[in-house]
Amino acid sequence: MSEHTQVHTAAGDLVPTPGQTVGPFFGFALPYERGHELVPPSTPGAVRLHGTVYDGAGDPVPDAILEISQAGADGRVHGQEGTLARDGMTWSGWGRCPTTRAGTYSFTTVVPGPVDGAAPFFAVVVFARGLLNRLFTRAYLPGDDAALAADPLLSSLDEADRATLVAVAEDDGSLRFDIRLQGEGETAFLTYPRHDA
Amino acid sequence: MALTDDTVREPSDDEVFAPAPSPLDVPIAEQSEISEEISRRHAAARPGLVQPAVDFRPYRSSELRHPTKDLRHADPEGVELFSPVFGHRDVDPIESDLTLHPAGEPVGERIRITGRVLDGDGRPVAGQLVEIWQANAAGRYVHKRDAHPAPLDPHFTGVGRTITGADGSYDFVTIKPGPYPWKNHRNAWRPAHVHFSLFGSEFTQRMVTQMYFPGDPLLPLDPIYQAITDQRARDRLVSVYDHDVSEHEWLLGYRWDIVLTGTHSTPMEPEEGEH
Ligand SMILES: [Fe+2]
């Protein structure tokens, strides 16, 4: 093991390797066929989770890439092997989608079920050119106001921040979740315990 | 691995062009100004930070693309405590050798990059996906928007994938990437690097980074690398030349270990047949 991996934080953890930007040239490497389809579009109950990624000037970000992780419709959190090989039958609970030149993304998936009664959400991670480290966030399902009000994270946020984490039910049945990296309506991004040195 | 049309994402018909970026209202900076900004930021930074500053102006593209509010603390729950599952259905073993091309050998310095992926407790991250991508020996990417006037190599795509072993180890054979120019400032050059994408056993451990090569004279000048304000933290992205990894009359060896953040749940024992 190299010397640098033996350094510990004050909390006793090994010091993590720093992140870096995904850069502009991931387009030939990270996206893969049907990566944005957690289920085939013809699946009964299939829903689109989509939106636009914006920068601090309100311009769309055409070179971002998003990943989502989610429970199945039954609230099951275990995916199966076959995350990259999309055979149309395996539920992996994970997807990857680069933004288009208009800054938009779209996943085809199912609505996640509640895990142990908690308000269901899509776990989201964002990478982009110009963004020096990944950003984590959550896209909560709209509708169940009682569950959202009881959620520990949402109830720790003010109204404006809370609104950035709840997807919008569109008339066509899809879920819209826009991401604002900076400025007005800036998305609430998350850190987890053991992320801080 | 042959690059097929499938692996390059074409915009669909309903996609529209984003408006052209407005011209910069400030003249393009010289390296000396960028270096001066970097020095000032380093001097003002709290020592011991392990991650890059996301609001690092010397990297001009970061200006409008970083959050201005603090990250909110969340206790990971549900899916955040799990990671996608990858296996040999997903990744062919030959994908870890970027020098294999059906039409012939790529040009450049053949190298092996090997190391281990560990979590915050020092445990190996086993059976997880590692993805890499890089420029060729001339500093050119197989990417439509790479306009660097350097030659493409018909025998090199610069994309690799592998699944870590039981001890967290990974291993790639590739070509040493060349430095390449970019438009951050005048005469800006990225140090030679390989992009790495890593998964842990939890969603919270997901990370993407870049691996550099020891002794690269461009490292002190590069605002992306220097966005990590602590020297010891920066050093963690530089691989080590390892003569024991080098092979007689064949390739040069580099070793680079990667540490992810710590997990939050007790990991389950791997099941039979998992790896
Ligand atoms: Fe690069």
Tab-separated table of N, CA and C in Angstrom, chain A residues 1-2 4-5 7 13-22 24-30 33 55-57 61-63 67 69-71 77-85 87 90 94 96 98 100-102 118 121 123-124 127 129-136 138 153 157 161 181-182 186 188-197, chain B residues 6-7 9 11 15-18 50-53 56 59 61-69 71-77 79-80 82 84-90 118-122 131 133 141-143 145-146 157 159 161 195 199 203-204 206-210 212 224-225 227-228 233 236-237 256-259 261-264:
chain	number	residue	atom	x	y	z
A	1	MET	N	0.854	-1.200	0.000
A	1	MET	CA	0.000	0.000	0.000
A	1	MET	C	0.881	1.238	0.000
A	2	SER	N	0.493	2.235	-0.755
A	2	SER	CA	1.332	3.427	-0.780
A	2	SER	C	1.197	4.202	0.531
A	4	HIS	N	0.512	7.238	1.205
A	4	HIS	CA	-0.557	8.214	1.441
A	4	HIS	C	-1.851	7.575	1.888
A	5	THR	N	-2.032	6.277	1.644
A	5	THR	CA	-3.282	5.647	2.059
A	5	THR	C	-3.256	5.272	3.533
A	7	VAL	N	-2.631	7.458	5.965
A	7	VAL	CA	-2.855	8.641	6.772
A	7	VAL	C	-4.295	8.638	7.268
A	13	ASP	N	-10.593	7.778	10.411
A	13	ASP	CA	-10.779	7.244	9.062
A	13	ASP	C	-9.498	7.416	8.252
A	14	LEU	N	-9.319	6.568	7.257
A	14	LEU	CA	-8.293	6.858	6.269
A	14	LEU	C	-8.703	8.131	5.533
A	15	VAL	N	-7.727	8.958	5.218
A	15	VAL	CA	-8.036	10.192	4.492
A	15	VAL	C	-8.430	9.838	3.056
A	16	PRO	N	-9.600	10.303	2.615
A	16	PRO	CA	-10.040	9.924	1.263
A	16	PRO	C	-9.237	10.606	0.166
A	17	THR	N	-9.214	9.959	-0.974
A	17	THR	CA	-8.622	10.531	-2.184
A	17	THR	C	-9.518	11.676	-2.651
A	18	PRO	N	-8.948	12.827	-3.003
A	18	PRO	CA	-9.786	13.952	-3.439
A	18	PRO	C	-10.495	13.667	-4.762
A	19	GLY	N	-11.635	14.286	-4.944
A	19	GLY	CA	-12.326	14.243	-6.225
A	19	GLY	C	-11.755	15.290	-7.173
A	20	GLN	N	-12.113	15.163	-8.440
A	20	GLN	CA	-11.768	16.163	-9.456
A	20	GLN	C	-12.949	16.254	-10.415
A	21	THR	N	-12.972	17.298	-11.222
A	21	THR	CA	-14.065	17.436	-12.185
A	21	THR	C	-14.083	16.268	-13.175
A	22	VAL	N	-15.287	15.940	-13.632
A	22	VAL	CA	-15.444	14.901	-14.654
A	22	VAL	C	-14.928	15.408	-16.007
A	24	PRO	N	-14.720	17.802	-19.635
A	24	PRO	CA	-15.644	17.901	-20.776
A	24	PRO	C	-15.742	16.634	-21.620
A	25	PHE	N	-14.836	15.694	-21.437
A	25	PHE	CA	-14.699	14.617	-22.433
A	25	PHE	C	-15.139	13.240	-21.934
A	26	PHE	N	-16.141	13.219	-21.029
A	26	PHE	CA	-16.615	11.925	-20.533
A	26	PHE	C	-17.601	11.271	-21.492
A	27	GLY	N	-18.043	12.025	-22.512
A	27	GLY	CA	-19.149	11.566	-23.355
A	27	GLY	C	-18.879	10.283	-24.115
A	28	PHE	N	-17.619	9.952	-24.362
A	28	PHE	CA	-17.316	8.713	-25.075
A	28	PHE	C	-17.017	7.577	-24.108
A	29	ALA	N	-17.102	7.863	-22.792
A	29	ALA	CA	-16.676	6.861	-21.813
A	29	ALA	C	-17.781	6.436	-20.850
A	30	LEU	N	-18.459	7.399	-20.245
A	30	LEU	CA	-19.396	7.061	-19.168
A	30	LEU	C	-20.804	6.700	-19.649
A	33	GLU	N	-25.399	2.414	-23.519
A	33	GLU	CA	-26.683	2.184	-24.156
A	33	GLU	C	-27.779	1.930	-23.119
A	55	ASP	N	-26.813	26.588	-14.593
A	55	ASP	CA	-25.675	27.194	-13.890
A	55	ASP	C	-26.115	28.481	-13.185
A	56	GLY	N	-25.165	29.192	-12.605
A	56	GLY	CA	-25.471	30.371	-11.819
A	56	GLY	C	-26.000	31.548	-12.621
A	57	ALA	N	-25.865	31.502	-13.947
A	57	ALA	CA	-26.425	32.551	-14.802
A	57	ALA	C	-27.802	32.139	-15.315
A	61	VAL	N	-26.784	23.598	-18.518
A	61	VAL	CA	-25.441	23.001	-18.481
A	61	VAL	C	-25.446	21.779	-19.407
A	62	PRO	N	-24.822	21.905	-20.583
A	62	PRO	CA	-24.901	20.814	-21.560
A	62	PRO	C	-23.887	19.702	-21.337
A	63	ASP	N	-22.989	19.883	-20.368
A	63	ASP	CA	-21.958	18.861	-20.169
A	63	ASP	C	-21.916	18.411	-18.720
A	67	GLU	N	-26.457	10.561	-12.100
A	67	GLU	CA	-26.777	9.170	-11.785
A	67	GLU	C	-27.854	9.168	-10.716
A	69	SER	N	-30.077	6.536	-7.947
A	69	SER	CA	-30.199	5.255	-7.259
A	69	SER	C	-31.555	5.280	-6.586
A	70	GLN	N	-32.308	4.214	-6.669
A	70	GLN	CA	-33.649	4.271	-6.098
A	70	GLN	C	-34.148	2.892	-5.697
A	71	ALA	N	-35.131	2.902	-4.802
A	71	ALA	CA	-35.826	1.675	-4.440
A	71	ALA	C	-36.760	1.287	-5.578
A	77	VAL	N	-34.587	-2.190	-1.844
A	77	VAL	CA	-33.405	-1.390	-2.171
A	77	VAL	C	-32.288	-2.202	-2.814
A	78	HIS	N	-32.397	-3.512	-2.825
A	78	HIS	CA	-31.334	-4.335	-3.411
A	78	HIS	C	-31.497	-4.425	-4.916
A	79	GLY	N	-30.490	-3.953	-5.652
A	79	GLY	CA	-30.489	-4.198	-7.085
A	79	GLY	C	-29.809	-5.518	-7.381
A	80	GLN	N	-29.956	-5.959	-8.607
A	80	GLN	CA	-29.285	-7.187	-9.022
A	80	GLN	C	-28.102	-6.861	-9.915
A	81	GLU	N	-27.215	-7.821	-10.074
A	81	GLU	CA	-26.114	-7.692	-11.019
A	81	GLU	C	-26.701	-7.453	-12.414
A	82	GLY	N	-25.975	-6.735	-13.246
A	82	GLY	CA	-26.488	-6.425	-14.573
A	82	GLY	C	-26.846	-4.956	-14.676
A	83	THR	N	-26.108	-4.126	-13.943
A	83	THR	CA	-26.383	-2.692	-13.933
A	83	THR	C	-26.052	-2.051	-15.275
A	84	LEU	N	-25.000	-2.537	-15.914
A	84	LEU	CA	-24.603	-1.955	-17.197
A	84	LEU	C	-25.217	-2.709	-18.372
A	85	ALA	N	-25.352	-4.009	-18.214
A	85	ALA	CA	-25.938	-4.817	-19.295
A	85	ALA	C	-27.454	-4.761	-19.165
A	87	ASP	N	-30.709	-5.773	-19.856
A	87	ASP	CA	-31.396	-6.848	-20.569
A	87	ASP	C	-32.912	-6.690	-20.537
A	90	THR	N	-33.729	-7.192	-15.640
A	90	THR	CA	-33.035	-7.098	-14.359
A	90	THR	C	-33.269	-5.728	-13.734
A	94	TRP	N	-30.572	1.580	-10.647
A	94	TRP	CA	-29.520	2.583	-10.864
A	94	TRP	C	-29.518	3.004	-12.330
A	96	ARG	N	-27.861	6.166	-15.324
A	96	ARG	CA	-26.888	7.222	-15.632
A	96	ARG	C	-27.368	7.938	-16.882
A	98	PRO	N	-26.308	11.535	-19.315
A	98	PRO	CA	-25.662	12.827	-19.560
A	98	PRO	C	-26.708	13.853	-19.967
A	100	THR	N	-28.238	16.824	-22.344
A	100	THR	CA	-28.197	17.125	-23.769
A	100	THR	C	-27.590	18.512	-23.969
A	101	ARG	N	-27.506	18.911	-25.233
A	101	ARG	CA	-26.986	20.251	-25.504
A	101	ARG	C	-27.911	21.338	-24.965
A	102	ALA	N	-29.156	20.961	-24.630
A	102	ALA	CA	-30.083	21.910	-24.005
A	102	ALA	C	-30.060	21.796	-22.482
A	118	ALA	N	-40.459	5.567	5.134
A	118	ALA	CA	-39.904	6.910	4.925
A	118	ALA	C	-40.420	7.505	3.614
A	121	PHE	N	-37.588	8.781	-2.172
A	121	PHE	CA	-36.823	9.730	-2.983
A	121	PHE	C	-35.897	8.974	-3.931
A	123	ALA	N	-32.104	9.033	-4.991
A	123	ALA	CA	-30.796	9.581	-4.632
A	123	ALA	C	-30.111	10.005	-5.933
A	124	VAL	N	-29.576	11.227	-5.958
A	124	VAL	CA	-29.038	11.804	-7.194
A	124	VAL	C	-27.598	12.256	-6.952
A	127	PHE	N	-22.374	15.293	-11.744
A	127	PHE	CA	-21.007	15.608	-12.171
A	127	PHE	C	-21.108	16.576	-13.345
A	129	ARG	N	-18.523	19.299	-16.147
A	129	ARG	CA	-17.365	20.144	-16.432
A	129	ARG	C	-17.515	21.411	-15.603
A	130	GLY	N	-16.445	21.883	-15.023
A	130	GLY	CA	-16.515	23.098	-14.213
A	130	GLY	C	-16.880	22.845	-12.763
A	131	LEU	N	-17.393	21.663	-12.494
A	131	LEU	CA	-17.761	21.300	-11.119
A	131	LEU	C	-16.635	20.426	-10.566
A	132	LEU	N	-15.910	20.948	-9.575
A	132	LEU	CA	-14.658	20.307	-9.153
A	132	LEU	C	-14.850	19.051	-8.322
A	133	ASN	N	-16.058	18.845	-7.802
A	133	ASN	CA	-16.317	17.616	-7.060
A	133	ASN	C	-17.782	17.252	-7.237
A	134	ARG	N	-18.108	15.988	-7.066
A	134	ARG	CA	-19.495	15.553	-7.247
A	134	ARG	C	-20.405	16.202	-6.217
A	135	LEU	N	-21.692	16.313	-6.586
A	135	LEU	CA	-22.686	16.847	-5.663
A	135	LEU	C	-23.789	15.816	-5.477
A	136	PHE	N	-24.150	15.579	-4.213
A	136	PHE	CA	-25.237	14.653	-3.901
A	136	PHE	C	-26.506	15.440	-3.612
A	138	ARG	N	-31.217	14.797	-3.283
A	138	ARG	CA	-32.348	13.864	-3.309
A	138	ARG	C	-33.492	14.505	-4.079
A	153	LEU	N	-34.622	15.081	6.863
A	153	LEU	CA	-33.842	16.064	6.098
A	153	LEU	C	-34.710	17.253	5.718
A	157	LEU	N	-34.820	21.822	6.770
A	157	LEU	CA	-34.552	22.886	5.787
A	157	LEU	C	-35.650	23.945	5.821
A	161	ASP	N	-35.489	25.974	0.467
A	161	ASP	CA	-34.571	24.860	0.229
A	161	ASP	C	-35.332	23.551	0.053
A	181	LEU	N	-27.273	24.645	-10.004
A	181	LEU	CA	-25.977	24.503	-9.337
A	181	LEU	C	-25.638	25.714	-8.480
A	182	GLN	N	-26.240	26.858	-8.811
A	182	GLN	CA	-25.852	28.110	-8.149
A	182	GLN	C	-26.954	29.148	-8.317
A	186	GLU	N	-31.087	27.795	-5.793
A	186	GLU	CA	-29.989	26.823	-5.756
A	186	GLU	C	-30.429	25.543	-5.044
A	188	ALA	N	-30.507	22.314	-2.844
A	188	ALA	CA	-29.836	21.938	-1.599
A	188	ALA	C	-29.023	20.672	-1.866
A	189	PHE	N	-27.706	20.801	-1.784
A	189	PHE	CA	-26.829	19.647	-1.983
A	189	PHE	C	-26.396	19.106	-0.621
A	190	LEU	N	-26.060	17.826	-0.604
A	190	LEU	CA	-25.937	17.117	0.670
A	190	LEU	C	-24.520	16.669	0.976
A	191	THR	N	-24.243	16.585	2.264
A	191	THR	CA	-23.043	15.902	2.733
A	191	THR	C	-23.503	14.870	3.759
A	192	TYR	N	-22.775	13.788	3.846
A	192	TYR	CA	-23.136	12.704	4.763
A	192	TYR	C	-22.067	12.588	5.848
A	193	PRO	N	-22.420	11.990	6.984
A	193	PRO	CA	-21.388	11.746	7.996
A	193	PRO	C	-20.224	10.975	7.353
A	194	ARG	N	-19.034	11.213	7.802
A	194	ARG	CA	-17.794	10.604	7.338
A	194	ARG	C	-17.319	11.199	5.995
A	195	HIS	N	-18.001	12.246	5.514
A	195	HIS	CA	-17.478	12.954	4.341
A	195	HIS	C	-16.461	14.010	4.750
A	196	ASP	N	-16.578	14.526	5.980
A	196	ASP	CA	-15.685	15.585	6.419
A	196	ASP	C	-14.464	14.993	7.092
A	197	ALA	N	-13.338	15.532	6.754
A	197	ALA	CA	-12.106	15.036	7.387
A	197	ALA	C	-12.002	15.572	8.795
B	6	ASP	N	-22.710	3.119	-30.904
B	6	ASP	CA	-23.564	3.031	-29.725
B	6	ASP	C	-22.978	3.703	-28.496
B	7	THR	N	-21.639	3.713	-28.422
B	7	THR	CA	-21.022	4.224	-27.205
B	7	THR	C	-20.820	5.736	-27.255
B	9	ARG	N	-22.772	9.130	-27.622
B	9	ARG	CA	-24.163	9.508	-27.544
B	9	ARG	C	-24.454	10.615	-28.553
B	11	PRO	N	-27.006	13.389	-30.078
B	11	PRO	CA	-28.201	14.095	-29.630
B	11	PRO	C	-29.412	13.657	-30.455
B	15	GLU	N	-33.654	17.425	-29.486
B	15	GLU	CA	-32.749	18.253	-28.712
B	15	GLU	C	-32.449	19.542	-29.480
B	16	VAL	N	-32.331	20.625	-28.760
B	16	VAL	CA	-32.031	21.887	-29.433
B	16	VAL	C	-30.661	22.366	-28.988
B	17	PHE	N	-30.078	23.213	-29.787
B	17	PHE	CA	-28.794	23.774	-29.424
B	17	PHE	C	-28.958	24.811	-28.325
B	18	ALA	N	-28.103	24.718	-27.357
B	18	ALA	CA	-28.075	25.764	-26.340
B	18	ALA	C	-27.519	27.027	-26.983
B	50	VAL	N	-9.216	18.035	2.539
B	50	VAL	CA	-8.910	16.853	1.734
B	50	VAL	C	-9.574	16.872	0.360
B	51	GLN	N	-10.557	17.735	0.177
B	51	GLN	CA	-11.267	17.786	-1.102
B	51	GLN	C	-10.972	19.111	-1.805
B	52	PRO	N	-11.172	19.184	-3.125
B	52	PRO	CA	-10.934	20.456	-3.823
B	52	PRO	C	-11.924	21.529	-3.363
B	53	ALA	N	-11.504	22.778	-3.456
B	53	ALA	CA	-12.433	23.893	-3.278
B	53	ALA	C	-13.288	23.944	-4.547
B	56	PHE	N	-13.287	27.609	-7.044
B	56	PHE	CA	-11.878	27.894	-7.302
B	56	PHE	C	-11.746	28.667	-8.604
B	59	TYR	N	-9.784	28.130	-11.974
B	59	TYR	CA	-10.454	27.243	-12.941
B	59	TYR	C	-11.727	27.977	-13.358
B	61	SER	N	-14.117	27.804	-15.490
B	61	SER	CA	-15.423	27.173	-15.706
B	61	SER	C	-16.146	26.869	-14.401
B	62	SER	N	-15.446	26.962	-13.282
B	62	SER	CA	-16.096	26.648	-12.003
B	62	SER	C	-16.942	27.802	-11.503
B	63	GLU	N	-16.722	29.011	-12.070
B	63	GLU	CA	-17.335	30.208	-11.491
B	63	GLU	C	-18.847	30.135	-11.346
B	64	LEU	N	-19.526	29.666	-12.372
B	64	LEU	CA	-20.987	29.627	-12.350
B	64	LEU	C	-21.517	28.226	-12.050
B	65	ARG	N	-20.613	27.329	-11.691
B	65	ARG	CA	-21.035	25.928	-11.569
B	65	ARG	C	-20.754	25.338	-10.196
B	66	HIS	N	-20.670	26.179	-9.195
B	66	HIS	CA	-20.480	25.634	-7.840
B	66	HIS	C	-21.562	26.199	-6.934
B	67	PRO	N	-22.049	25.390	-5.985
B	67	PRO	CA	-23.036	25.917	-5.048
B	67	PRO	C	-22.406	26.969	-4.141
B	68	THR	N	-23.193	27.978	-3.807
B	68	THR	CA	-22.694	29.039	-2.933
B	68	THR	C	-23.106	28.797	-1.486
B	69	LYS	N	-24.092	27.928	-1.291
B	69	LYS	CA	-24.534	27.621	0.077
B	69	LYS	C	-23.783	26.388	0.576
B	71	LEU	N	-23.122	22.719	2.083
B	71	LEU	CA	-23.791	21.429	1.918
B	71	LEU	C	-24.631	21.156	3.164
B	72	ARG	N	-25.816	20.549	2.968
B	72	ARG	CA	-26.692	20.237	4.107
B	72	ARG	C	-26.375	18.844	4.611
B	73	HIS	N	-26.413	18.671	5.916
B	73	HIS	CA	-26.108	17.364	6.509
B	73	HIS	C	-27.305	16.434	6.407
B	74	ALA	N	-27.071	15.269	5.850
B	74	ALA	CA	-28.133	14.270	5.744
B	74	ALA	C	-27.621	12.968	6.331
B	75	ASP	N	-28.486	12.268	7.044
B	75	ASP	CA	-28.143	10.920	7.488
B	75	ASP	C	-28.542	9.969	6.381
B	76	PRO	N	-27.589	9.199	5.881
B	76	PRO	CA	-27.924	8.334	4.750
B	76	PRO	C	-28.977	7.302	5.140
B	77	GLU	N	-29.910	7.066	4.247
B	77	GLU	CA	-30.970	6.096	4.514
B	77	GLU	C	-31.361	5.409	3.215
B	79	VAL	N	-31.814	3.745	-0.060
B	79	VAL	CA	-30.926	3.459	-1.191
B	79	VAL	C	-29.545	4.074	-1.042
B	80	GLU	N	-29.423	5.093	-0.215
B	80	GLU	CA	-28.101	5.712	-0.045
B	80	GLU	C	-27.112	4.778	0.653
B	82	PHE	N	-26.776	1.670	-0.194
B	82	PHE	CA	-26.465	0.591	-1.134
B	82	PHE	C	-25.794	1.159	-2.373
B	84	PRO	N	-25.007	0.180	-6.712
B	84	PRO	CA	-25.387	-0.751	-7.780
B	84	PRO	C	-24.451	-1.958	-7.781
B	85	VAL	N	-24.954	-3.061	-8.279
B	85	VAL	CA	-24.183	-4.303	-8.282
B	85	VAL	C	-23.659	-4.545	-9.696
B	86	PHE	N	-22.352	-4.723	-9.798
B	86	PHE	CA	-21.726	-4.968	-11.091
B	86	PHE	C	-21.121	-6.364	-11.091
B	87	GLY	N	-21.025	-6.945	-12.231
B	87	GLY	CA	-20.432	-8.272	-12.306
B	87	GLY	C	-19.923	-8.542	-13.700
B	88	HIS	N	-19.594	-9.787	-13.964
B	88	HIS	CA	-18.998	-10.120	-15.255
B	88	HIS	C	-20.007	-10.092	-16.385
B	89	ARG	N	-21.305	-9.999	-16.055
B	89	ARG	CA	-22.276	-9.719	-17.110
B	89	ARG	C	-22.102	-8.299	-17.622
B	90	ASP	N	-21.569	-7.444	-16.763
B	90	ASP	CA	-21.473	-6.022	-17.107
B	90	ASP	C	-20.159	-5.672	-17.798
B	118	LEU	N	-9.839	1.214	-1.424
B	118	LEU	CA	-10.136	0.949	-0.009
B	118	LEU	C	-11.230	1.894	0.455
B	119	ASP	N	-11.932	1.500	1.524
B	119	ASP	CA	-12.909	2.437	2.101
B	119	ASP	C	-12.285	3.153	3.293
B	120	GLY	N	-13.052	4.002	3.934
B	120	GLY	CA	-12.531	4.833	5.013
B	120	GLY	C	-12.042	4.047	6.222
B	121	ASP	N	-12.439	2.770	6.302
B	121	ASP	CA	-11.961	1.907	7.376
B	121	ASP	C	-10.770	1.061	6.943
B	122	GLY	N	-10.290	1.304	5.717
B	122	GLY	CA	-9.150	0.549	5.233
B	122	GLY	C	-9.516	-0.815	4.690
B	131	GLU	N	-14.043	2.734	-13.772
B	131	GLU	CA	-14.051	3.165	-15.177
B	131	GLU	C	-12.943	4.197	-15.361
B	133	TRP	N	-11.031	6.898	-18.439
B	133	TRP	CA	-10.979	7.428	-19.789
B	133	TRP	C	-9.839	8.432	-19.868
B	141	TYR	N	-8.447	13.326	-27.331
B	141	TYR	CA	-9.527	12.426	-26.914
B	141	TYR	C	-10.354	11.988	-28.114
B	142	VAL	N	-10.934	10.805	-28.008
B	142	VAL	CA	-11.938	10.365	-28.982
B	142	VAL	C	-13.256	11.014	-28.572
B	143	HIS	N	-13.368	12.288	-28.796
B	143	HIS	CA	-14.571	13.019	-28.405
B	143	HIS	C	-14.779	14.088	-29.448
B	145	ARG	N	-16.017	16.934	-29.479
B	145	ARG	CA	-15.756	18.341	-29.196
B	145	ARG	C	-14.304	18.597	-28.815
B	146	ASP	N	-13.455	17.579	-28.910
B	146	ASP	CA	-12.033	17.822	-28.688
B	146	ASP	C	-11.443	18.339	-29.989
B	157	THR	N	-8.985	3.924	-28.200
B	157	THR	CA	-10.188	4.681	-27.831
B	157	THR	C	-10.004	5.396	-26.498
B	159	VAL	N	-10.778	4.227	-23.436
B	159	VAL	CA	-11.829	3.913	-22.468
B	159	VAL	C	-11.569	2.524	-21.900
B	161	ARG	N	-12.660	-0.358	-18.467
B	161	ARG	CA	-13.485	-0.682	-17.303
B	161	ARG	C	-12.952	-1.962	-16.680
B	195	HIS	N	-8.708	9.930	-16.219
B	195	HIS	CA	-9.931	10.121	-15.436
B	195	HIS	C	-10.366	8.783	-14.840
B	199	PHE	N	-16.892	3.451	-7.534
B	199	PHE	CA	-18.048	3.135	-6.698
B	199	PHE	C	-17.571	2.427	-5.444
B	203	PHE	N	-23.939	4.338	-1.994
B	203	PHE	CA	-24.132	5.513	-2.832
B	203	PHE	C	-23.290	6.699	-2.345
B	204	THR	N	-23.174	6.868	-1.036
B	204	THR	CA	-22.474	8.035	-0.479
B	204	THR	C	-20.995	8.059	-0.815
B	206	ARG	N	-19.662	7.385	-3.838
B	206	ARG	CA	-19.440	7.601	-5.266
B	206	ARG	C	-18.456	8.743	-5.482
B	207	MET	N	-17.507	8.565	-6.372
B	207	MET	CA	-16.596	9.672	-6.680
B	207	MET	C	-15.969	9.526	-8.059
B	208	VAL	N	-15.581	10.692	-8.615
B	208	VAL	CA	-14.868	10.762	-9.886
B	208	VAL	C	-13.652	11.634	-9.656
B	209	THR	N	-12.509	11.205	-10.184
B	209	THR	CA	-11.301	11.994	-9.955
B	209	THR	C	-10.356	11.852	-11.146
B	210	GLN	N	-9.133	12.324	-10.997
B	210	GLN	CA	-8.127	12.214	-12.043
B	210	GLN	C	-6.822	11.763	-11.412
B	212	TYR	N	-2.711	11.511	-11.797
B	212	TYR	CA	-1.612	12.188	-12.492
B	212	TYR	C	-0.339	11.349	-12.410
B	224	ILE	N	-6.957	22.980	-12.098
B	224	ILE	CA	-7.851	21.900	-11.660
B	224	ILE	C	-7.173	21.098	-10.548
B	225	TYR	N	-5.945	20.699	-10.802
B	225	TYR	CA	-5.186	19.973	-9.771
B	225	TYR	C	-4.972	20.851	-8.537
B	227	ALA	N	-6.779	23.135	-7.392
B	227	ALA	CA	-8.014	23.446	-6.643
B	227	ALA	C	-8.053	22.670	-5.330
B	228	ILE	N	-7.233	21.631	-5.236
B	228	ILE	CA	-7.028	20.954	-3.952
B	228	ILE	C	-5.948	21.762	-3.253
B	233	ALA	N	-2.922	16.554	0.266
B	233	ALA	CA	-4.132	16.049	-0.406
B	233	ALA	C	-3.879	15.946	-1.908
B	236	ARG	N	-2.087	12.901	-3.147
B	236	ARG	CA	-2.854	11.642	-3.213
B	236	ARG	C	-3.356	11.335	-4.615
B	237	LEU	N	-3.295	12.321	-5.514
B	237	LEU	CA	-3.746	12.070	-6.893
B	237	LEU	C	-2.584	11.724	-7.822
B	256	TRP	N	-1.201	3.219	-7.947
B	256	TRP	CA	-2.043	4.280	-7.384
B	256	TRP	C	-3.185	3.660	-6.594
B	257	ASP	N	-3.175	3.894	-5.282
B	257	ASP	CA	-4.256	3.414	-4.425
B	257	ASP	C	-5.280	4.528	-4.224
B	258	ILE	N	-6.512	4.133	-4.053
B	258	ILE	CA	-7.626	5.080	-3.951
B	258	ILE	C	-8.375	4.786	-2.655
B	259	VAL	N	-8.661	5.836	-1.895
B	259	VAL	CA	-9.428	5.667	-0.658
B	259	VAL	C	-10.758	6.391	-0.807
B	261	THR	N	-14.669	7.397	0.919
B	261	THR	CA	-15.118	7.789	2.258
B	261	THR	C	-15.645	6.553	2.993
B	262	GLY	N	-15.931	6.711	4.273
B	262	GLY	CA	-16.363	5.582	5.098
B	262	GLY	C	-17.817	5.218	4.861
B	263	THR	N	-18.141	3.963	5.156
B	263	THR	CA	-19.531	3.503	5.020
B	263	THR	C	-20.288	3.759	6.320
B	264	HIS	N	-21.600	3.568	6.257
B	264	HIS	CA	-22.464	3.868	7.398
B	264	HIS	C	-23.195	2.656	7.934
